[in-house]
Amino acid sequence: MTLPPGAEEARVTVASDTDIVTARQRGRTLATQLGFTSGDATIVATAISELARNIVLYAKRGEVIVVPVEERDNRGLIITARDEGEGIADIRQAMQDGYSTSGRLGVGLPGVKRLMDEFEIVSETGRGTTVIVKKWMR
Amino acid sequence: MEVPILKQGPYLIATIQSALTDADLLRLRDSLVEQVGRYRSRAVIVDVTAMDVMDSFASRTLRDIAQMIKLRGAETVIVGIDPDVAFAMVRLGLNLEGVVTTLDLEEGLALLDRHAKQGRR
């Protein structure tokens, strides 16, 4: 299985609400190019929207990178949301439903985890946060 | 991207036509809350058929709109949530609790007309 032509990684600098829209639209386009169903493309776009929103909300600035991958007979997308903000002091707490330090965000990371197939987070206080999620085609 | 708001009799109809930024959503909220008074509208319909994504900010803003419009003495109906968008919302854990939704604009108008006949506001 080879990746379709034109399905190249998308990299979006995220620092404002317009960048959130750009990031999720690039992600949706890539998902559609790979052959994701419209439902799964919407899932990908929604997850990117939340991850990009976290960046703007908590770190002010960062980037979202969407990379097409193939593994055995499956295609998928790896989405990396990276910032150099304050970092998350207690990741276990941040992964609890309903937890938010900004008081502005309702769902946060647990919601994103539910949308995706794989979820990984690395955060260091004062150094920033990187969230890596994967969605596979069915 | 500005969301056009159409005055149709006693109703205001806002039709979202493309992906909206957070700022666009807040502008829509403020316009609706202001215009519902200016035109003495009985109800507001927000047509979200063309919305690409309903994330936490969008769904919270729609809930805010419905509550603010209620405080202004009118009703709100959200119409046209796409099936894919509904699925993503449920997985994300979002809901529009307390907000009236209908399948599409036609059903929304029919619901409001029924309320008008029952004398409910």
JSON list of C-alpha atoms in Angstrom, two decimals, chain A residues 15-123:
[
{"chain": "A", "resi": 15, "resn": "ALA", "atom": "CA", "xyz": [-1.06, 31.30, 17.48]},
{"chain": "A", "resi": 16, "resn": "SER", "atom": "CA", "xyz": [-4.62, 32.52, 16.90]},
{"chain": "A", "resi": 17, "resn": "ASP", "atom": "CA", "xyz": [-8.19, 31.39, 16.39]},
{"chain": "A", "resi": 18, "resn": "THR", "atom": "CA", "xyz": [-7.79, 31.61, 12.59]},
{"chain": "A", "resi": 19, "resn": "ASP", "atom": "CA", "xyz": [-4.84, 29.19, 12.83]},
{"chain": "A", "resi": 20, "resn": "ILE", "atom": "CA", "xyz": [-7.10, 26.71, 14.65]},
{"chain": "A", "resi": 21, "resn": "VAL", "atom": "CA", "xyz": [-9.42, 26.71, 11.62]},
{"chain": "A", "resi": 22, "resn": "THR", "atom": "CA", "xyz": [-6.48, 26.42, 9.17]},
{"chain": "A", "resi": 23, "resn": "ALA", "atom": "CA", "xyz": [-4.98, 23.49, 11.09]},
{"chain": "A", "resi": 24, "resn": "ARG", "atom": "CA", "xyz": [-8.20, 21.51, 11.25]},
{"chain": "A", "resi": 25, "resn": "GLN", "atom": "CA", "xyz": [-8.98, 22.18, 7.57]},
{"chain": "A", "resi": 26, "resn": "ARG", "atom": "CA", "xyz": [-5.51, 20.99, 6.48]},
{"chain": "A", "resi": 27, "resn": "GLY", "atom": "CA", "xyz": [-6.00, 17.88, 8.61]},
{"chain": "A", "resi": 28, "resn": "ARG", "atom": "CA", "xyz": [-9.39, 17.16, 7.08]},
{"chain": "A", "resi": 29, "resn": "THR", "atom": "CA", "xyz": [-8.04, 17.60, 3.54]},
{"chain": "A", "resi": 30, "resn": "LEU", "atom": "CA", "xyz": [-5.19, 15.19, 4.23]},
{"chain": "A", "resi": 31, "resn": "ALA", "atom": "CA", "xyz": [-7.54, 12.65, 5.84]},
{"chain": "A", "resi": 32, "resn": "THR", "atom": "CA", "xyz": [-9.82, 12.80, 2.81]},
{"chain": "A", "resi": 33, "resn": "GLN", "atom": "CA", "xyz": [-6.87, 12.42, 0.41]},
{"chain": "A", "resi": 34, "resn": "LEU", "atom": "CA", "xyz": [-5.78, 9.29, 2.25]},
{"chain": "A", "resi": 35, "resn": "GLY", "atom": "CA", "xyz": [-9.24, 7.81, 1.88]},
{"chain": "A", "resi": 36, "resn": "PHE", "atom": "CA", "xyz": [-10.71, 8.31, 5.37]},
{"chain": "A", "resi": 37, "resn": "THR", "atom": "CA", "xyz": [-14.53, 8.28, 5.48]},
{"chain": "A", "resi": 38, "resn": "SER", "atom": "CA", "xyz": [-16.16, 11.68, 5.91]},
{"chain": "A", "resi": 39, "resn": "GLY", "atom": "CA", "xyz": [-17.04, 10.65, 9.47]},
{"chain": "A", "resi": 40, "resn": "ASP", "atom": "CA", "xyz": [-13.42, 9.87, 10.34]},
{"chain": "A", "resi": 41, "resn": "ALA", "atom": "CA", "xyz": [-12.21, 13.03, 8.55]},
{"chain": "A", "resi": 42, "resn": "THR", "atom": "CA", "xyz": [-14.58, 15.01, 10.79]},
{"chain": "A", "resi": 43, "resn": "ILE", "atom": "CA", "xyz": [-13.18, 13.17, 13.85]},
{"chain": "A", "resi": 44, "resn": "VAL", "atom": "CA", "xyz": [-9.64, 14.12, 12.79]},
{"chain": "A", "resi": 45, "resn": "ALA", "atom": "CA", "xyz": [-10.62, 17.76, 12.19]},
{"chain": "A", "resi": 46, "resn": "THR", "atom": "CA", "xyz": [-12.40, 17.94, 15.56]},
{"chain": "A", "resi": 47, "resn": "ALA", "atom": "CA", "xyz": [-9.41, 16.49, 17.44]},
{"chain": "A", "resi": 48, "resn": "ILE", "atom": "CA", "xyz": [-7.05, 18.94, 15.73]},
{"chain": "A", "resi": 49, "resn": "SER", "atom": "CA", "xyz": [-9.39, 21.80, 16.61]},
{"chain": "A", "resi": 50, "resn": "GLU", "atom": "CA", "xyz": [-9.25, 20.86, 20.31]},
{"chain": "A", "resi": 51, "resn": "LEU", "atom": "CA", "xyz": [-5.48, 20.32, 20.35]},
{"chain": "A", "resi": 52, "resn": "ALA", "atom": "CA", "xyz": [-4.84, 23.61, 18.53]},
{"chain": "A", "resi": 53, "resn": "ARG", "atom": "CA", "xyz": [-7.22, 25.37, 20.91]},
{"chain": "A", "resi": 54, "resn": "ASN", "atom": "CA", "xyz": [-5.23, 24.05, 23.89]},
{"chain": "A", "resi": 55, "resn": "ILE", "atom": "CA", "xyz": [-2.09, 25.56, 22.37]},
{"chain": "A", "resi": 56, "resn": "VAL", "atom": "CA", "xyz": [-3.67, 29.00, 21.91]},
{"chain": "A", "resi": 57, "resn": "LEU", "atom": "CA", "xyz": [-5.29, 28.85, 25.34]},
{"chain": "A", "resi": 58, "resn": "TYR", "atom": "CA", "xyz": [-2.40, 27.59, 27.45]},
{"chain": "A", "resi": 59, "resn": "ALA", "atom": "CA", "xyz": [0.80, 28.29, 25.52]},
{"chain": "A", "resi": 60, "resn": "LYS", "atom": "CA", "xyz": [-0.24, 31.13, 23.19]},
{"chain": "A", "resi": 61, "resn": "ARG", "atom": "CA", "xyz": [1.88, 29.66, 20.41]},
{"chain": "A", "resi": 62, "resn": "GLY", "atom": "CA", "xyz": [2.91, 26.30, 18.99]},
{"chain": "A", "resi": 63, "resn": "GLU", "atom": "CA", "xyz": [2.45, 24.09, 15.98]},
{"chain": "A", "resi": 64, "resn": "VAL", "atom": "CA", "xyz": [0.35, 21.26, 14.66]},
{"chain": "A", "resi": 65, "resn": "ILE", "atom": "CA", "xyz": [1.92, 18.72, 12.31]},
{"chain": "A", "resi": 66, "resn": "VAL", "atom": "CA", "xyz": [-0.18, 16.17, 10.45]},
{"chain": "A", "resi": 67, "resn": "VAL", "atom": "CA", "xyz": [1.74, 13.31, 8.86]},
{"chain": "A", "resi": 68, "resn": "PRO", "atom": "CA", "xyz": [0.33, 10.49, 6.72]},
{"chain": "A", "resi": 69, "resn": "VAL", "atom": "CA", "xyz": [1.71, 7.05, 7.58]},
{"chain": "A", "resi": 70, "resn": "GLU", "atom": "CA", "xyz": [1.38, 3.48, 6.41]},
{"chain": "A", "resi": 71, "resn": "GLU", "atom": "CA", "xyz": [1.91, 0.41, 8.47]},
{"chain": "A", "resi": 72, "resn": "ARG", "atom": "CA", "xyz": [1.41, -3.04, 7.04]},
{"chain": "A", "resi": 73, "resn": "ASP", "atom": "CA", "xyz": [-1.95, -2.86, 5.26]},
{"chain": "A", "resi": 74, "resn": "ASN", "atom": "CA", "xyz": [-3.21, 0.22, 6.96]},
{"chain": "A", "resi": 75, "resn": "ARG", "atom": "CA", "xyz": [-3.02, 3.95, 6.45]},
{"chain": "A", "resi": 76, "resn": "GLY", "atom": "CA", "xyz": [-3.31, 6.55, 9.10]},
{"chain": "A", "resi": 77, "resn": "LEU", "atom": "CA", "xyz": [-2.50, 10.01, 10.31]},
{"chain": "A", "resi": 78, "resn": "ILE", "atom": "CA", "xyz": [-0.15, 11.04, 13.06]},
{"chain": "A", "resi": 79, "resn": "ILE", "atom": "CA", "xyz": [-1.03, 14.41, 14.54]},
{"chain": "A", "resi": 80, "resn": "THR", "atom": "CA", "xyz": [1.51, 16.18, 16.70]},
{"chain": "A", "resi": 81, "resn": "ALA", "atom": "CA", "xyz": [0.55, 19.29, 18.67]},
{"chain": "A", "resi": 82, "resn": "ARG", "atom": "CA", "xyz": [3.59, 20.92, 20.19]},
{"chain": "A", "resi": 83, "resn": "ASP", "atom": "CA", "xyz": [4.17, 24.04, 22.25]},
{"chain": "A", "resi": 84, "resn": "GLU", "atom": "CA", "xyz": [6.84, 25.56, 24.43]},
{"chain": "A", "resi": 85, "resn": "GLY", "atom": "CA", "xyz": [4.45, 26.88, 27.03]},
{"chain": "A", "resi": 86, "resn": "GLU", "atom": "CA", "xyz": [4.30, 26.33, 30.77]},
{"chain": "A", "resi": 87, "resn": "GLY", "atom": "CA", "xyz": [3.75, 22.61, 30.47]},
{"chain": "A", "resi": 88, "resn": "ILE", "atom": "CA", "xyz": [1.31, 20.54, 32.48]},
{"chain": "A", "resi": 89, "resn": "ALA", "atom": "CA", "xyz": [2.27, 19.97, 36.12]},
{"chain": "A", "resi": 90, "resn": "ASP", "atom": "CA", "xyz": [-0.04, 17.02, 36.71]},
{"chain": "A", "resi": 91, "resn": "ILE", "atom": "CA", "xyz": [-0.81, 15.04, 33.57]},
{"chain": "A", "resi": 92, "resn": "ARG", "atom": "CA", "xyz": [-2.95, 12.49, 35.41]},
{"chain": "A", "resi": 93, "resn": "GLN", "atom": "CA", "xyz": [-5.20, 15.31, 36.58]},
{"chain": "A", "resi": 94, "resn": "ALA", "atom": "CA", "xyz": [-5.28, 16.86, 33.09]},
{"chain": "A", "resi": 95, "resn": "MET", "atom": "CA", "xyz": [-6.47, 13.51, 31.71]},
{"chain": "A", "resi": 96, "resn": "GLN", "atom": "CA", "xyz": [-9.51, 13.46, 33.99]},
{"chain": "A", "resi": 97, "resn": "ASP", "atom": "CA", "xyz": [-12.84, 14.34, 32.40]},
{"chain": "A", "resi": 98, "resn": "GLY", "atom": "CA", "xyz": [-14.02, 17.82, 33.21]},
{"chain": "A", "resi": 99, "resn": "TYR", "atom": "CA", "xyz": [-10.63, 19.06, 34.35]},
{"chain": "A", "resi": 100, "resn": "SER", "atom": "CA", "xyz": [-9.54, 22.48, 33.12]},
{"chain": "A", "resi": 101, "resn": "THR", "atom": "CA", "xyz": [-7.17, 25.04, 34.58]},
{"chain": "A", "resi": 102, "resn": "SER", "atom": "CA", "xyz": [-8.31, 27.84, 32.28]},
{"chain": "A", "resi": 103, "resn": "GLY", "atom": "CA", "xyz": [-11.94, 27.50, 33.28]},
{"chain": "A", "resi": 104, "resn": "ARG", "atom": "CA", "xyz": [-12.70, 28.03, 29.63]},
{"chain": "A", "resi": 105, "resn": "LEU", "atom": "CA", "xyz": [-12.36, 24.62, 28.13]},
{"chain": "A", "resi": 106, "resn": "GLY", "atom": "CA", "xyz": [-14.95, 21.92, 28.60]},
{"chain": "A", "resi": 107, "resn": "VAL", "atom": "CA", "xyz": [-13.52, 18.68, 27.32]},
{"chain": "A", "resi": 108, "resn": "GLY", "atom": "CA", "xyz": [-9.79, 18.92, 26.80]},
{"chain": "A", "resi": 109, "resn": "LEU", "atom": "CA", "xyz": [-7.50, 15.95, 26.49]},
{"chain": "A", "resi": 110, "resn": "PRO", "atom": "CA", "xyz": [-9.73, 13.03, 27.59]},
{"chain": "A", "resi": 111, "resn": "GLY", "atom": "CA", "xyz": [-12.18, 13.97, 24.83]},
{"chain": "A", "resi": 112, "resn": "VAL", "atom": "CA", "xyz": [-9.41, 14.00, 22.24]},
{"chain": "A", "resi": 113, "resn": "LYS", "atom": "CA", "xyz": [-8.18, 10.61, 23.49]},
{"chain": "A", "resi": 114, "resn": "ARG", "atom": "CA", "xyz": [-11.66, 9.17, 22.97]},
{"chain": "A", "resi": 115, "resn": "LEU", "atom": "CA", "xyz": [-11.71, 10.45, 19.38]},
{"chain": "A", "resi": 116, "resn": "MET", "atom": "CA", "xyz": [-8.39, 8.89, 18.39]},
{"chain": "A", "resi": 117, "resn": "ASP", "atom": "CA", "xyz": [-6.92, 5.37, 18.26]},
{"chain": "A", "resi": 118, "resn": "GLU", "atom": "CA", "xyz": [-3.63, 6.17, 19.98]},
{"chain": "A", "resi": 119, "resn": "PHE", "atom": "CA", "xyz": [-2.74, 8.97, 22.37]},
{"chain": "A", "resi": 120, "resn": "GLU", "atom": "CA", "xyz": [0.53, 10.01, 23.92]},
{"chain": "A", "resi": 121, "resn": "ILE", "atom": "CA", "xyz": [1.46, 13.09, 25.91]},
{"chain": "A", "resi": 122, "resn": "VAL", "atom": "CA", "xyz": [4.80, 14.41, 27.07]},
{"chain": "A", "resi": 123, "resn": "SER", "atom": "CA", "xyz": [4.97, 17.53, 29.17]}
]
